mmCIF file of C-alpha atoms in Angstrom:
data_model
loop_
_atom_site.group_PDB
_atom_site.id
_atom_site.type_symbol
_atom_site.label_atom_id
_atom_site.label_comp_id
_atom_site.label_asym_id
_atom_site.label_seq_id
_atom_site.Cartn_x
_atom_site.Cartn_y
_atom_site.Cartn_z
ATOM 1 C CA UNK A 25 -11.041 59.485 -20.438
ATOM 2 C CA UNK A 26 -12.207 55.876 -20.350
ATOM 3 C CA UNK A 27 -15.127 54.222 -18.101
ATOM 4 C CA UNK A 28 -14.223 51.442 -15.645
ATOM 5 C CA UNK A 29 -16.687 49.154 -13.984
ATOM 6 C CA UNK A 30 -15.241 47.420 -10.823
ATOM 7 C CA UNK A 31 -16.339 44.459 -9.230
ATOM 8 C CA UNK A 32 -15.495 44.236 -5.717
ATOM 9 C CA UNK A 33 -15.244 47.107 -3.055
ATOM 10 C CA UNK A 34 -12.541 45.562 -1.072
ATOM 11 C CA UNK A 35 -8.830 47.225 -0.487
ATOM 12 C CA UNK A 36 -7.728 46.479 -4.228
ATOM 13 C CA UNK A 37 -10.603 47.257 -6.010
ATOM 14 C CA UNK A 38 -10.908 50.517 -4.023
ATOM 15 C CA UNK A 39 -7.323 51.429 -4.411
ATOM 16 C CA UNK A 40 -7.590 50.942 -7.802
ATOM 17 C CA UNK A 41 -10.779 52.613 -8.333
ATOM 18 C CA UNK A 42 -9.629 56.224 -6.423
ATOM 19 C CA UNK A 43 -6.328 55.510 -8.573
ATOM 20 C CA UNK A 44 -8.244 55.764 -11.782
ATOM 21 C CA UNK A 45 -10.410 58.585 -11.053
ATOM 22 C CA UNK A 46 -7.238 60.500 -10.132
ATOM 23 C CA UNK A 47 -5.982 60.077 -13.296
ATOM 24 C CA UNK A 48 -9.445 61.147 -15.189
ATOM 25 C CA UNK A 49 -10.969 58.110 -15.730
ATOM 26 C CA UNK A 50 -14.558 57.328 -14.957
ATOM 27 C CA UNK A 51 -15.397 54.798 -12.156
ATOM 28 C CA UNK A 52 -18.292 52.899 -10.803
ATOM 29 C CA UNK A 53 -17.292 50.061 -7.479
ATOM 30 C CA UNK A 54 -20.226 47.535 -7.293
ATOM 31 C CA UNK A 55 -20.683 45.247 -4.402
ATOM 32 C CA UNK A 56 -23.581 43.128 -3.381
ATOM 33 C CA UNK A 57 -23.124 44.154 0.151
ATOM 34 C CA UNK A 58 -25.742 47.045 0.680
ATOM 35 C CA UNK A 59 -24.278 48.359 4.124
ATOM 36 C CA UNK A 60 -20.687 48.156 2.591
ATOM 37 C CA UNK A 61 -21.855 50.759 -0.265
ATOM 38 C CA UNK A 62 -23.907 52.908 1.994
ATOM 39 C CA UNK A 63 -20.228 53.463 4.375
ATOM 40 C CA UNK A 64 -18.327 54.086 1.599
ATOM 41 C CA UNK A 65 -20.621 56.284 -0.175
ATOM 42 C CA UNK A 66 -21.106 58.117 3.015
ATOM 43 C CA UNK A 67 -17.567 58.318 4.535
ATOM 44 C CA UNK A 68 -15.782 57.950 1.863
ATOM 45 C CA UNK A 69 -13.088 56.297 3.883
ATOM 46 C CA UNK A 70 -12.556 51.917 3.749
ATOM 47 C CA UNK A 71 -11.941 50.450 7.293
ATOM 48 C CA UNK A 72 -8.979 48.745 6.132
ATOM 49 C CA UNK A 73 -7.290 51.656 3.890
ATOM 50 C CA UNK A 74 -5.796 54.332 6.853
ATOM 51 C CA UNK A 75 -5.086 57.444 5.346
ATOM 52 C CA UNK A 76 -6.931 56.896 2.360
ATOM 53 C CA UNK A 77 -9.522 59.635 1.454
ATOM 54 C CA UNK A 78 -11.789 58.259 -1.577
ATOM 55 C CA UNK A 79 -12.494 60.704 -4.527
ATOM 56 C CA UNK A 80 -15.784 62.159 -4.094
ATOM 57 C CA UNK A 81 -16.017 61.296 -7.876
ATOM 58 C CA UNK A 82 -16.463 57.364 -7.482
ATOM 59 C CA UNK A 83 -19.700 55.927 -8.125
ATOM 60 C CA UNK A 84 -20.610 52.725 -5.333
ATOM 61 C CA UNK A 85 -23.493 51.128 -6.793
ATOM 62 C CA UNK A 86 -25.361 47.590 -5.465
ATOM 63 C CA UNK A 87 -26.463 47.673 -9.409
ATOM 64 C CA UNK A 88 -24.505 45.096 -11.329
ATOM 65 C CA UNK A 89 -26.043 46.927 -14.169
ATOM 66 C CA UNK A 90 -25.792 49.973 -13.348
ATOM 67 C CA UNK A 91 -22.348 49.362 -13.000
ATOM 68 C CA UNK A 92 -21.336 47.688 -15.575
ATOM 69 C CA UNK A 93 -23.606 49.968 -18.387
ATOM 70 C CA UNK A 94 -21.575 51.150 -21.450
ATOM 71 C CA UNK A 95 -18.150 50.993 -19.952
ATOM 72 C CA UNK A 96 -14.742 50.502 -21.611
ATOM 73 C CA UNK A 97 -12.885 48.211 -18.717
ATOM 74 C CA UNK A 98 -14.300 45.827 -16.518
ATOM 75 C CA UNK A 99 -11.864 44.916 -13.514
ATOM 76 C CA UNK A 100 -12.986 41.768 -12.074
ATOM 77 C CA UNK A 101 -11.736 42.666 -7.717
ATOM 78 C CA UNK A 102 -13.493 39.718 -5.894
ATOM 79 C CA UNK A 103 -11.407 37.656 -3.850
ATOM 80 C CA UNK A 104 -10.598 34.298 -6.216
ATOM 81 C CA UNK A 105 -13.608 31.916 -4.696
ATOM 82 C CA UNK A 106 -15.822 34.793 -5.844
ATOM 83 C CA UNK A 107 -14.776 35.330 -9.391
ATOM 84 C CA UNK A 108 -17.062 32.558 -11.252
ATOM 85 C CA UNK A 109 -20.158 33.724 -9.172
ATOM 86 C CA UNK A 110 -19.344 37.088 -9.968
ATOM 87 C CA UNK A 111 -19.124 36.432 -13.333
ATOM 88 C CA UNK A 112 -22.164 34.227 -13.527
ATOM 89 C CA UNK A 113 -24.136 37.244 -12.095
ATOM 90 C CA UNK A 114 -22.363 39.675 -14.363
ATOM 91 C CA UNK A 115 -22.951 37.958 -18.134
ATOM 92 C CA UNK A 116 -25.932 39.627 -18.593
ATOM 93 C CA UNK A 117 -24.704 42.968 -18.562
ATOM 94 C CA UNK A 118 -21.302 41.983 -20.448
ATOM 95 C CA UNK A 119 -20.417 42.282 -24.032
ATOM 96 C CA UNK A 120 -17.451 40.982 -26.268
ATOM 97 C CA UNK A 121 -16.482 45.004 -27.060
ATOM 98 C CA UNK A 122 -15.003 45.720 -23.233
ATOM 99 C CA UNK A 123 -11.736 44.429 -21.725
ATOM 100 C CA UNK A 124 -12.097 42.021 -18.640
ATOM 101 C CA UNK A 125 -9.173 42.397 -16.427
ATOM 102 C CA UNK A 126 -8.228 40.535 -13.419
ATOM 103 C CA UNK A 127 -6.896 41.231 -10.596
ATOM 104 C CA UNK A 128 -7.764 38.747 -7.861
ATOM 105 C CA UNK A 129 -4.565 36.065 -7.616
ATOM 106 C CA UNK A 130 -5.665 32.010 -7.275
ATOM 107 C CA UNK A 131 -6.309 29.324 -9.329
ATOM 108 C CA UNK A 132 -9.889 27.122 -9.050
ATOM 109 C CA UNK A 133 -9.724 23.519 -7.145
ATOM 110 C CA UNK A 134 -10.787 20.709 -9.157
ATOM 111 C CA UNK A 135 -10.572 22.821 -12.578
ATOM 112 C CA UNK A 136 -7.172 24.099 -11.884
ATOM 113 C CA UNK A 137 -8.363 27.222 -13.843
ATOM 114 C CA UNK A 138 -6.497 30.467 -13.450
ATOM 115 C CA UNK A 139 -9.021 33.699 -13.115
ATOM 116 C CA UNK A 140 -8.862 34.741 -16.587
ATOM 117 C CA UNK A 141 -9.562 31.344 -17.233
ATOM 118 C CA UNK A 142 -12.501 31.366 -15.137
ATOM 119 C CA UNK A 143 -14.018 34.338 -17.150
ATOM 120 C CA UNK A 144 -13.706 32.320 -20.573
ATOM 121 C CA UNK A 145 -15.443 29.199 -19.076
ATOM 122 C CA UNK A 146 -18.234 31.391 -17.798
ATOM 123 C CA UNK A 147 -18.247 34.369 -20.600
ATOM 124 C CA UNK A 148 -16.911 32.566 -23.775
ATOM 125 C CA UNK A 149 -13.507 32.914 -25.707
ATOM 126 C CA UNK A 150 -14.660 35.943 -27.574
ATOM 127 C CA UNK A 151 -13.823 38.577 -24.796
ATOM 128 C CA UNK A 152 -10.450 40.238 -24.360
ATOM 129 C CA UNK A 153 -9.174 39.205 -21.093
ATOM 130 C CA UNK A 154 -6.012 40.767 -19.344
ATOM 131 C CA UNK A 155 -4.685 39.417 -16.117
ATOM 132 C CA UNK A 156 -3.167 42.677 -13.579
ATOM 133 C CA UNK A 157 -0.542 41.524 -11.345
ATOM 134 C CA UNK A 158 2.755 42.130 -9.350
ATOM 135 C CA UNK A 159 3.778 43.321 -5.868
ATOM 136 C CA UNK A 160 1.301 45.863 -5.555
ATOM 137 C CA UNK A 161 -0.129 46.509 -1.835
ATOM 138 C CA UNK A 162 -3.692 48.413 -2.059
ATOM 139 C CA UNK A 163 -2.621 50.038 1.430
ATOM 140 C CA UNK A 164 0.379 51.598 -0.856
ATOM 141 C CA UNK A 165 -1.451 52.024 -4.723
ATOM 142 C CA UNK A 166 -4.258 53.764 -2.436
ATOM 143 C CA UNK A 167 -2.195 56.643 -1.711
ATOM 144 C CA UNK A 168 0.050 57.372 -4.255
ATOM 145 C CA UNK A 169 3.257 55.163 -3.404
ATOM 146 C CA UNK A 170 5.361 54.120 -6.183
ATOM 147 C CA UNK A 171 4.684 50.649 -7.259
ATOM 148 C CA UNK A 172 5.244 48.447 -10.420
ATOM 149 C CA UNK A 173 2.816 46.413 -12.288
ATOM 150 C CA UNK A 174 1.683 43.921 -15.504
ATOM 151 C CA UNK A 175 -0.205 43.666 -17.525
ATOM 152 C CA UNK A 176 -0.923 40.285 -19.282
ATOM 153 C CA UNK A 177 -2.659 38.921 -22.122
ATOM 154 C CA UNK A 178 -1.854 36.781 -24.893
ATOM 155 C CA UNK A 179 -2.916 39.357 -27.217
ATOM 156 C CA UNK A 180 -0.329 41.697 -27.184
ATOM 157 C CA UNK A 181 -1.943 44.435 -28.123
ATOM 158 C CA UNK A 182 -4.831 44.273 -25.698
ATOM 159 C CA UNK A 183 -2.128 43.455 -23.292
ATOM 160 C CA UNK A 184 -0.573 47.070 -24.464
ATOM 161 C CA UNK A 185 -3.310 48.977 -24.721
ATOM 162 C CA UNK A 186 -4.315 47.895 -20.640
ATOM 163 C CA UNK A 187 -0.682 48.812 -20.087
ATOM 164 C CA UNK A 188 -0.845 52.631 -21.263
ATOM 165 C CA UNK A 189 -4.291 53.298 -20.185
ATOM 166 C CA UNK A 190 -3.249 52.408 -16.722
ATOM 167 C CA UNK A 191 0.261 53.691 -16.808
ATOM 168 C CA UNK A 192 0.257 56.895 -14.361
ATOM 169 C CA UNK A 193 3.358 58.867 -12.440
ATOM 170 C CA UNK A 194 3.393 56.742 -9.657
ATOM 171 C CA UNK A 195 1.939 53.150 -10.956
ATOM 172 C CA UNK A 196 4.466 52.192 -13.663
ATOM 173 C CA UNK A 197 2.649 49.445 -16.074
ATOM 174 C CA UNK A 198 4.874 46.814 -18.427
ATOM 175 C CA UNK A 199 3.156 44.124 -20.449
ATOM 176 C CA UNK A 200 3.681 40.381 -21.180
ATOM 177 C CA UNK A 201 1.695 38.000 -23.192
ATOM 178 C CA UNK A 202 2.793 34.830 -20.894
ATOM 179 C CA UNK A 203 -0.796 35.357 -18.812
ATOM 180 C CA UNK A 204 -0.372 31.852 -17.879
ATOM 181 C CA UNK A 205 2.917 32.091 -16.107
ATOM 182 C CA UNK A 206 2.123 35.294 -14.442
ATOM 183 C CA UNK A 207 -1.193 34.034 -13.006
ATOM 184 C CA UNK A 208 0.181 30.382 -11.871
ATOM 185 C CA UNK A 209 3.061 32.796 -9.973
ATOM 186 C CA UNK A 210 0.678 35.324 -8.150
ATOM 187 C CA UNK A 211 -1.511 32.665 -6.946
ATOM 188 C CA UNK A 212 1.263 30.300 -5.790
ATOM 189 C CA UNK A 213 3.393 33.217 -4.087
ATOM 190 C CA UNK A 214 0.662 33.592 -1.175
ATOM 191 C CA UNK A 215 1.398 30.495 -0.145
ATOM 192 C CA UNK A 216 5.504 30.544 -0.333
ATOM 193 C CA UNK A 217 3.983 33.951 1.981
ATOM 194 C CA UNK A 218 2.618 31.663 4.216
ATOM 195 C CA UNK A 219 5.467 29.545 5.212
ATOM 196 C CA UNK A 220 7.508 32.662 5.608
ATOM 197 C CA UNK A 221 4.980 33.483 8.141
ATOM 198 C CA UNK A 222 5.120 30.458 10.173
ATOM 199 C CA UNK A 223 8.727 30.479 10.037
ATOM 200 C CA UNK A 224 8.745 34.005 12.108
ATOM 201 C CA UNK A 225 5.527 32.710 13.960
ATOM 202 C CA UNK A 226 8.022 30.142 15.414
ATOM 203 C CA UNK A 227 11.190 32.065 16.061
ATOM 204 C CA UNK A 228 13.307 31.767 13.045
ATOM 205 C CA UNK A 229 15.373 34.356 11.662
ATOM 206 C CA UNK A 230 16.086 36.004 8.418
ATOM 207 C CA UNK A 231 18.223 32.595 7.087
ATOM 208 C CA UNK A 232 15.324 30.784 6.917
ATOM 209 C CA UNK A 233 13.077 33.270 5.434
ATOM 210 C CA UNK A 234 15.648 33.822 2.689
ATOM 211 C CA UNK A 235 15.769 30.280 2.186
ATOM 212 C CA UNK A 236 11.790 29.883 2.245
ATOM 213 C CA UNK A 237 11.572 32.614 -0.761
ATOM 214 C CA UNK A 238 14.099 31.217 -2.761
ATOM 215 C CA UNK A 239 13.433 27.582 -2.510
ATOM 216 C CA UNK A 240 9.961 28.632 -2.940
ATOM 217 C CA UNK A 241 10.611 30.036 -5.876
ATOM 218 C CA UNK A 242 12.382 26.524 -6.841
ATOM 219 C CA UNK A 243 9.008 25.088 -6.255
ATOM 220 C CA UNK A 244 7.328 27.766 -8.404
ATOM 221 C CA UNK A 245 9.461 27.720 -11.806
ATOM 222 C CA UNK A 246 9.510 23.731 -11.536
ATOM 223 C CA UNK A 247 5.583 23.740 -11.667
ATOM 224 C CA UNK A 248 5.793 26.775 -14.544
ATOM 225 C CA UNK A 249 7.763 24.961 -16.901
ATOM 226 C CA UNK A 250 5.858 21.980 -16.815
ATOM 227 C CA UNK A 251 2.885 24.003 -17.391
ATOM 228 C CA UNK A 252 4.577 25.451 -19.941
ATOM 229 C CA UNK A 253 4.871 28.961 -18.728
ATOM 230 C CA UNK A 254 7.813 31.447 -19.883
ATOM 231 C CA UNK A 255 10.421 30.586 -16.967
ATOM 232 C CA UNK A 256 11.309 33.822 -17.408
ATOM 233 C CA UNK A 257 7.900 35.138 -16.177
ATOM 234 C CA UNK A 258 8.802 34.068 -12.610
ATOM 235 C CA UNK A 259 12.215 36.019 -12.197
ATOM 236 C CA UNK A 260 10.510 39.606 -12.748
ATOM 237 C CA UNK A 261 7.357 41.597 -11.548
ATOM 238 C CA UNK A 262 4.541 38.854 -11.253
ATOM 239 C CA UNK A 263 7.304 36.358 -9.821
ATOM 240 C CA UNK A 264 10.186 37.084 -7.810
ATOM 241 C CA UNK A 265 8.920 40.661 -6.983
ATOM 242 C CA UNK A 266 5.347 39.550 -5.639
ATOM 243 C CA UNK A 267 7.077 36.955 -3.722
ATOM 244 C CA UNK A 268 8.944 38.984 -1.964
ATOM 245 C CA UNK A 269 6.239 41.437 -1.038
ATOM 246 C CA UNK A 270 3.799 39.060 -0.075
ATOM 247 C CA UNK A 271 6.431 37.007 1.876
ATOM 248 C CA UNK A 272 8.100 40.125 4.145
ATOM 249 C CA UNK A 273 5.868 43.356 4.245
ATOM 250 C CA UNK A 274 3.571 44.063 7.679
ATOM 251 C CA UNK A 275 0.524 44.096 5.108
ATOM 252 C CA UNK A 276 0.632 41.035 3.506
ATOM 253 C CA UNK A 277 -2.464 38.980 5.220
ATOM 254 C CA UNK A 278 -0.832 36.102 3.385
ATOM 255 C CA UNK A 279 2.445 36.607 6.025
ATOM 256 C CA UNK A 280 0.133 37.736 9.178
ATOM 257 C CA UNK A 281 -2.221 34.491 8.457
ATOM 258 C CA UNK A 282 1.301 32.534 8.060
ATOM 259 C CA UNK A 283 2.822 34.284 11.505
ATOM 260 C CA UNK A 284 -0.761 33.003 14.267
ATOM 261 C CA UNK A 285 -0.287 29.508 12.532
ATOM 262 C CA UNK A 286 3.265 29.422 13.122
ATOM 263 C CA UNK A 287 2.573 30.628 16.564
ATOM 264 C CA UNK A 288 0.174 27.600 16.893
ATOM 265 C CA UNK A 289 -3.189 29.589 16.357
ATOM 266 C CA UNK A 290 -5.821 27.279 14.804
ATOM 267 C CA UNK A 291 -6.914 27.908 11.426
ATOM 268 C CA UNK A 292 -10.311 29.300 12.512
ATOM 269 C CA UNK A 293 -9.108 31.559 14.795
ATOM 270 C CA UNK A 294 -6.180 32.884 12.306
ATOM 271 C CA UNK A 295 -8.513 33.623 10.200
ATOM 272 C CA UNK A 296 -11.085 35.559 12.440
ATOM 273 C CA UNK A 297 -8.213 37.799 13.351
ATOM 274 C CA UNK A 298 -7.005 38.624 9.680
ATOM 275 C CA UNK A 299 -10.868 39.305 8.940
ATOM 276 C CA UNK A 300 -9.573 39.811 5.296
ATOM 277 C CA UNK A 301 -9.504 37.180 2.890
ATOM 278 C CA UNK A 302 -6.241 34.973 3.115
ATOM 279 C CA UNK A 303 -5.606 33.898 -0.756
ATOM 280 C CA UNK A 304 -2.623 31.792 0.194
ATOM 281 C CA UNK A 305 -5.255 29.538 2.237
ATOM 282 C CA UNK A 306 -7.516 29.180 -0.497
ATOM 283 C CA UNK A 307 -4.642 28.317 -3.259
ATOM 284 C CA UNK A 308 -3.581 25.508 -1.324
ATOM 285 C CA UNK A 309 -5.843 22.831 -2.764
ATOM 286 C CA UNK A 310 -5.474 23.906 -6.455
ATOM 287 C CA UNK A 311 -1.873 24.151 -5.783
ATOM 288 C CA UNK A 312 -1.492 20.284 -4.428
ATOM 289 C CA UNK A 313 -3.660 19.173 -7.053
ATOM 290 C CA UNK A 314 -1.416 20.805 -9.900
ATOM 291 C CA UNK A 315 1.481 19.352 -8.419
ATOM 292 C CA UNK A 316 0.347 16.137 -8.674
ATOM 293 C CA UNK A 317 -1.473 16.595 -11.917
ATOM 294 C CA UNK A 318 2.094 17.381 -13.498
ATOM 295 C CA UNK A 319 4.216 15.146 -11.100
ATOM 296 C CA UNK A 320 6.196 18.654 -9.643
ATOM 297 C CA UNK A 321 7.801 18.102 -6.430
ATOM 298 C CA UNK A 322 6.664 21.006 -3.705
ATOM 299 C CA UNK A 323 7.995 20.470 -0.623
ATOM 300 C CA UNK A 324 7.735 23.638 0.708
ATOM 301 C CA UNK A 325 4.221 23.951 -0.549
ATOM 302 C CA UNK A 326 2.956 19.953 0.857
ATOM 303 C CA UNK A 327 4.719 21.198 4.471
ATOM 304 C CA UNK A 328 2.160 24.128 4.141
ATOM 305 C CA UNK A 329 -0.857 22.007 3.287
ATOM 306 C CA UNK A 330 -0.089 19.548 5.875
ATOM 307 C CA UNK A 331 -0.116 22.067 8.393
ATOM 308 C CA UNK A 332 -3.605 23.921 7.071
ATOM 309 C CA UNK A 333 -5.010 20.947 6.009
ATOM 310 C CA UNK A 334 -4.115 17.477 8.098
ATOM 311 C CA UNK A 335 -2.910 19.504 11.418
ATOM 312 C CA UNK A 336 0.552 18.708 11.528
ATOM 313 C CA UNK A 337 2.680 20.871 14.181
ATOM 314 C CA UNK A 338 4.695 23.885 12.104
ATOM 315 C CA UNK A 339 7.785 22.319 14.429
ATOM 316 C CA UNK A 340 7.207 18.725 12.502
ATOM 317 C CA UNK A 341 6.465 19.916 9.492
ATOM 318 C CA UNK A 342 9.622 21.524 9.496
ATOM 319 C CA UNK A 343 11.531 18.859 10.401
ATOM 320 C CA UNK A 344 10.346 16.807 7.761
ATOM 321 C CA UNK A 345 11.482 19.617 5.370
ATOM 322 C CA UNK A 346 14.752 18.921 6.982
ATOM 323 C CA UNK A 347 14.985 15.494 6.561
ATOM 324 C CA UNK A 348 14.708 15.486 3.184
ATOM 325 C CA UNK A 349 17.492 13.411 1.245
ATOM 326 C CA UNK A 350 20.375 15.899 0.475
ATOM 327 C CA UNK A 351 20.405 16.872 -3.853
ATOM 328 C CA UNK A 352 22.367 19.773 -5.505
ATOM 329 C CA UNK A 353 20.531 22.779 -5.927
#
């Protein structure tokens, strides 16, 4: 039996936590949100997890460190613009011996840091730190649905050793040691999500959306390589398979967010309606800025900024996409 700390009570860090405890494991969920603890501690149900019934063994504690006291694994579950505060808060109670894993999916605007990277800045380049990621819905982790996973550090044997304490019957774990490549790919697929929203939002069909996950993909691999990521990073798990995921399945907020825009729903009001964090929304920035920092063209990904960020109509956006100058693919 080990003893994880998680940071963040929402779907994932839930899922995850009555996944663990399932398998033996010991688990404390911290949140700063009083009334969010006392519900969960009391019904042991989460609003946005149907059919879910938490393990009466999982500790919910406002008590960073309460939470955090003498465990093995800390599992950093905030969305992305909350992982440096988190942090921040959480040094304190931190040392070098545990494993920090990550599983929120962005990258930082301005320091075009990935999450992991986040943790060094803040904690210091003497803790392990493993990035979780892949096409992994909580909705489906939280009760028992088969789903694949990785687990990524440039150490391989931390990388390893997060892989087969994880690994259960129904949440099969690999490893890679290109953390880079698979954080730069889950943070960029929520967007490539988004556009496949907004192309069903405005009445396309399944051509386009094909055409938005594989070009996207394009889009995603060019920016990897220049980044120097492992191209071959973005064709498994953390790549292809999150992309698709995120860009089709009725729980993907990512998609929903993408479908009101489409539809011509303002930003504010998409966003009130998801009333879940929308990563894709938040990568945006960090994403344009990368781009440009490395001179990658991302079409696919501009057409999606233009239309968060400078209000251009989906319909326009789309055919500027069109008008492109013809190339080979």
């Amino acid at each position: 039996m080990k003893k994880f700390a998680i940071l963040g009570a929402g779907t994932w860090g839930t899922a995850l936590a009555n996944m663990l405890v399932n398998m033996g494991h010991e688990v404390t969920v911290w949140s700063p949100d009083q009334k969010e603890i006392d519900e969960l501690n009391l019904t042991r149900k989460h609003k946005h997890l149907e059919g879910c019934e938490i393990n009466k063994n999982i500790g919910f504690t406002t008590s960073l460190k309460d939470c955090l006291l003498d465990k093995n694994y800390v599992i950093f579950a905030t969305p992305s613009v909350f992982v440096r505060s988190t942090a921040e808060k959480a040094k304190d109670y931190l040392n070098p011996s545990q494993i920090l894993i990550s599983v929120a999916k962005g990258v930082e605007p301005k320091t075009m840091l990935t999450m992991t990277e986040i943790l060094t800045d803040v904690l210091g380049n003497e803790y392990k730190v493993v990035a979780l990621s892949g096409p992994t819905h909580a909705e489906e982790v939280a009760v028992g649905l088969p789903t694949l996973i990785v687990s990524a550090c440039e150490d391989k044997a931390v990388a390893e050793e997060v892989r087969d304490t994880i690994n259960n019957e129904v949440l099969r774990v690999y490893s890679n040691t290109d953390i880079k490549g698979v954080e730069i790919a889950g943070a960029l697929k929520n967007i490539i999500a988004l556009a496949s929203g907004m192309s069903q939002g405005m009445g396309f069909g399944d051509n386009a959306t094909a055409a938005i996950v594989t070009r996207g993909l394009t889009e995603i691999v060019r920016l990897g390589k220049a980044m120097g990521c492992n191209p071959d990073t973005f064709y498994g798990l953390t790549g292809i398979g999150d992309i698709v995921v995120t860009a089709t399945s009725k729980f993907s907020r990512n998609h929903n967010a993408g479908y009101l825009l489409g539809q011509g729903t303002s930003l504010e009001v998409t966003l009130q309606k998801i009333g879940m964090v929308v990563e894709g929304i938040n990568a945006l920035i960090a994403a344009k800025e990368l781009a440009n920092k490395y001179n990658v063209e991302m079409p696919i990904v501009n057409a999606v900024y233009s239309i968060v960020y400078e209000g251009v109509n989906p319909k326009e956006a789309v055919i500027n996409l069109f008008n492109r100058k013809t190339i080979s693919e």
